[in-house]
GROMACS .gro file of C-alpha atoms in nm:
model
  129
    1UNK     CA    1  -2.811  -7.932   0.578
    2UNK     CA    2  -2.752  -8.169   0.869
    3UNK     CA    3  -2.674  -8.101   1.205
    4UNK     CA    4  -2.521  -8.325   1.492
    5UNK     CA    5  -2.469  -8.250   1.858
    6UNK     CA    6  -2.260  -8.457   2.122
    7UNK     CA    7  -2.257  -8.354   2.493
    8UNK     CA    8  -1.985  -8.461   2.778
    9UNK     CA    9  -1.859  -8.333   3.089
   10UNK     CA   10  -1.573  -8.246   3.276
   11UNK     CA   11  -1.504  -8.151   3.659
   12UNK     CA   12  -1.319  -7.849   3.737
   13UNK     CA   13  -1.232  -7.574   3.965
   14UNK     CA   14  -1.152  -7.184   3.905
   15UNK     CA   15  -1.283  -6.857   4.040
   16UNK     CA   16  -1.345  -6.532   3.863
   17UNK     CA   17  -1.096  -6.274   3.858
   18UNK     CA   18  -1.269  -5.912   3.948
   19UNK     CA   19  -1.580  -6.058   3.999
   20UNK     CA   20  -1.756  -5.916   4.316
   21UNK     CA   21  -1.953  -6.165   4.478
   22UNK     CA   22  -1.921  -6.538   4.609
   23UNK     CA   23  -1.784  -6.714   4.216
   24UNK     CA   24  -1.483  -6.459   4.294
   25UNK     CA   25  -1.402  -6.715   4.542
   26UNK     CA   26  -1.244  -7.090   4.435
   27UNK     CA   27  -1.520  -7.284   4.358
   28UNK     CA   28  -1.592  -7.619   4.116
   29UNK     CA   29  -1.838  -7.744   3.892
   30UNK     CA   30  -1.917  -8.026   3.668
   31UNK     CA   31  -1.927  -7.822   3.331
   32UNK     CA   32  -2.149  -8.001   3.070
   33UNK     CA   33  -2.021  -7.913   2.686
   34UNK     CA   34  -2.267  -7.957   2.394
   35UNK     CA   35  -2.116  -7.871   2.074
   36UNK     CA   36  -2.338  -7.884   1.746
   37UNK     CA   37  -2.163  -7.939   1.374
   38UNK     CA   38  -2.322  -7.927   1.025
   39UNK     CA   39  -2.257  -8.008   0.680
   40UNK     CA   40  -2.450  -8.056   0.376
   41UNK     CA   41  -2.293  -8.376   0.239
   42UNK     CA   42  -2.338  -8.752   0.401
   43UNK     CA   43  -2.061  -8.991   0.369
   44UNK     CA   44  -2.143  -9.319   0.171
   45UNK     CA   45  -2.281  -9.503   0.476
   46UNK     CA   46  -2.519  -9.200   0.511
   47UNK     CA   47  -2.285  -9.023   0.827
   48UNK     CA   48  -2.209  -8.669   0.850
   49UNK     CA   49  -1.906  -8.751   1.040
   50UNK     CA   50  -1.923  -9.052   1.316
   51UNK     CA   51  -2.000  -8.941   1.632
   52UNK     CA   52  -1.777  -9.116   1.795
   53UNK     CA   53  -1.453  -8.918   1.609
   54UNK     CA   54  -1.668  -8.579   1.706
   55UNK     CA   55  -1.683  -8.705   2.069
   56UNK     CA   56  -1.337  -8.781   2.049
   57UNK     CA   57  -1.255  -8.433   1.988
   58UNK     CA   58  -1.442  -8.253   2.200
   59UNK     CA   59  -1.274  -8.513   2.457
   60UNK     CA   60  -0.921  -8.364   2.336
   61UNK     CA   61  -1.038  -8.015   2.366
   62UNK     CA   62  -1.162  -8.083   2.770
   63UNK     CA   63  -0.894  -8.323   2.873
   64UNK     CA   64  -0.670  -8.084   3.019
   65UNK     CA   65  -0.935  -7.899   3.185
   66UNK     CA   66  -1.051  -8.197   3.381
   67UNK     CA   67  -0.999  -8.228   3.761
   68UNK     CA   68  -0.768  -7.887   3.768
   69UNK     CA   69  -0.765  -7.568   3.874
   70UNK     CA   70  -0.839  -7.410   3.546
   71UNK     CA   71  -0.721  -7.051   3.667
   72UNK     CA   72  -0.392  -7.207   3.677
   73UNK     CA   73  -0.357  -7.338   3.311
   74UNK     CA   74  -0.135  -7.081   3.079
   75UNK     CA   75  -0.442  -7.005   2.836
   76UNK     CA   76  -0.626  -6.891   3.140
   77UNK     CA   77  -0.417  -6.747   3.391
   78UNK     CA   78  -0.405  -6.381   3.429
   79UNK     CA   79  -0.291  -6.227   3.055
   80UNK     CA   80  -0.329  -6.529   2.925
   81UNK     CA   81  -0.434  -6.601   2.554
   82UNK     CA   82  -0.839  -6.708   2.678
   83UNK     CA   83  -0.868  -6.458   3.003
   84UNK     CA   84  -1.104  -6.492   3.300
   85UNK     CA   85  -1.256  -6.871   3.301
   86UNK     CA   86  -1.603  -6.744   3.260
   87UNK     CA   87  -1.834  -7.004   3.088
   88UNK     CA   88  -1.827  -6.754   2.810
   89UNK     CA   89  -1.455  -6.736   2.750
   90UNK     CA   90  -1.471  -7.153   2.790
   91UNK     CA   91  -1.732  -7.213   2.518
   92UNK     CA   92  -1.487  -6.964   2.256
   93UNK     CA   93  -1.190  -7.158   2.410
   94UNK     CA   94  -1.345  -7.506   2.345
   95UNK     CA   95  -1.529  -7.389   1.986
   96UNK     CA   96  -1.163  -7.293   1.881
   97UNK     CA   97  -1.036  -7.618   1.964
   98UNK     CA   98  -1.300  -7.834   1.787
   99UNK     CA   99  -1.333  -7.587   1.475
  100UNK     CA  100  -0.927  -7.683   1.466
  101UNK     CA  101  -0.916  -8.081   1.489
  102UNK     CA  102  -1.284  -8.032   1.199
  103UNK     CA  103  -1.107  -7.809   0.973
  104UNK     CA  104  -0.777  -8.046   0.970
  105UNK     CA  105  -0.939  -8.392   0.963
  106UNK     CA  106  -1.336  -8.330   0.828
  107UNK     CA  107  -1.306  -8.018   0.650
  108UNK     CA  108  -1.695  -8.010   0.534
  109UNK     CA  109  -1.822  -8.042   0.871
  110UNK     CA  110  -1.870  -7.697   0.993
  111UNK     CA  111  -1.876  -7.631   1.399
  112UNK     CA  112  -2.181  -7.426   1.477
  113UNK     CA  113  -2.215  -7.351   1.815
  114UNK     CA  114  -2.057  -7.470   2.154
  115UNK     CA  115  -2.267  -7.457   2.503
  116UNK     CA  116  -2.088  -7.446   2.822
  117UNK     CA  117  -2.367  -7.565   3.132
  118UNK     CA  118  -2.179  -7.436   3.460
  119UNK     CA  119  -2.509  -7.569   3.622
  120UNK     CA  120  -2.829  -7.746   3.527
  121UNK     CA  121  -3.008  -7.391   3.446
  122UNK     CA  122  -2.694  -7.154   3.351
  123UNK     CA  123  -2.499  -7.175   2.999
  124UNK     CA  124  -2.324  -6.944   2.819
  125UNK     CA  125  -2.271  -7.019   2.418
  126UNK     CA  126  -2.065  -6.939   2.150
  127UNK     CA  127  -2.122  -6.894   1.780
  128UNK     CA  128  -1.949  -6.700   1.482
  129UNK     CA  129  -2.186  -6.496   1.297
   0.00000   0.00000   0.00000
């Protein structure tokens, strides 16, 4: 079994609803995203699938995130599909995406796990057991 990882970033703002304390408050971060695939079978140059397309999706799945407010977006917003814009909910939110664009274009590549950094010590990840 192989296993890639990419990481990227994205800026954003958003507060958390119910939360008691100062994050209740609008506040931003620059939210690092590692997401990890695997797969058992190489192409014939010897890739599991080129980092550059996995990149690319993750990209996709963070674009609209970037520089906003992310309380404000639909998927987010109060009774929205996601919820509260905890790093938790973002990781299952992103992992979604990805295992999406992987099962329609690379379908044996498998996403594993996705990590969502809020800061240089704090992540939250999401897996399906």
């Amino acid at each position: 079994m192989y296993e890639l990882t990419v990481k990227t970033s994205f800026d954003a703002a958003h507060k958390l609803c119910g939360y008691q304390g100062n994050c209740a408050r609008i506040h931003g971060h620059t939210w690092v995203v590692e997401v990890a695939v695997a797969g058992g079978k190489l192409d014939s140059i010897g890739m599991l699938i080129d980092f550059k397309d996995l990149k690319n999706m993750v990209k996709k799945a963070t674009a609209h995130l970037d520089h906003n407010f992310i309380n404000e977006l639909p998927e987010f917003a109060v009774n929205g599909k996601v919820g509260n814009p905890t790093a938790e909910n973002l990781s299952r939110y992103i992992y979604e995406q990805v295992k999406e664009e992987l099962d329609k274009n690379h379908p044996s590549v498998k996403i594993r796990r996705v990590s969502v950094w809020e800061s240089p010590n704090s992540c939250a990840t999401y897996r399906e057991d």
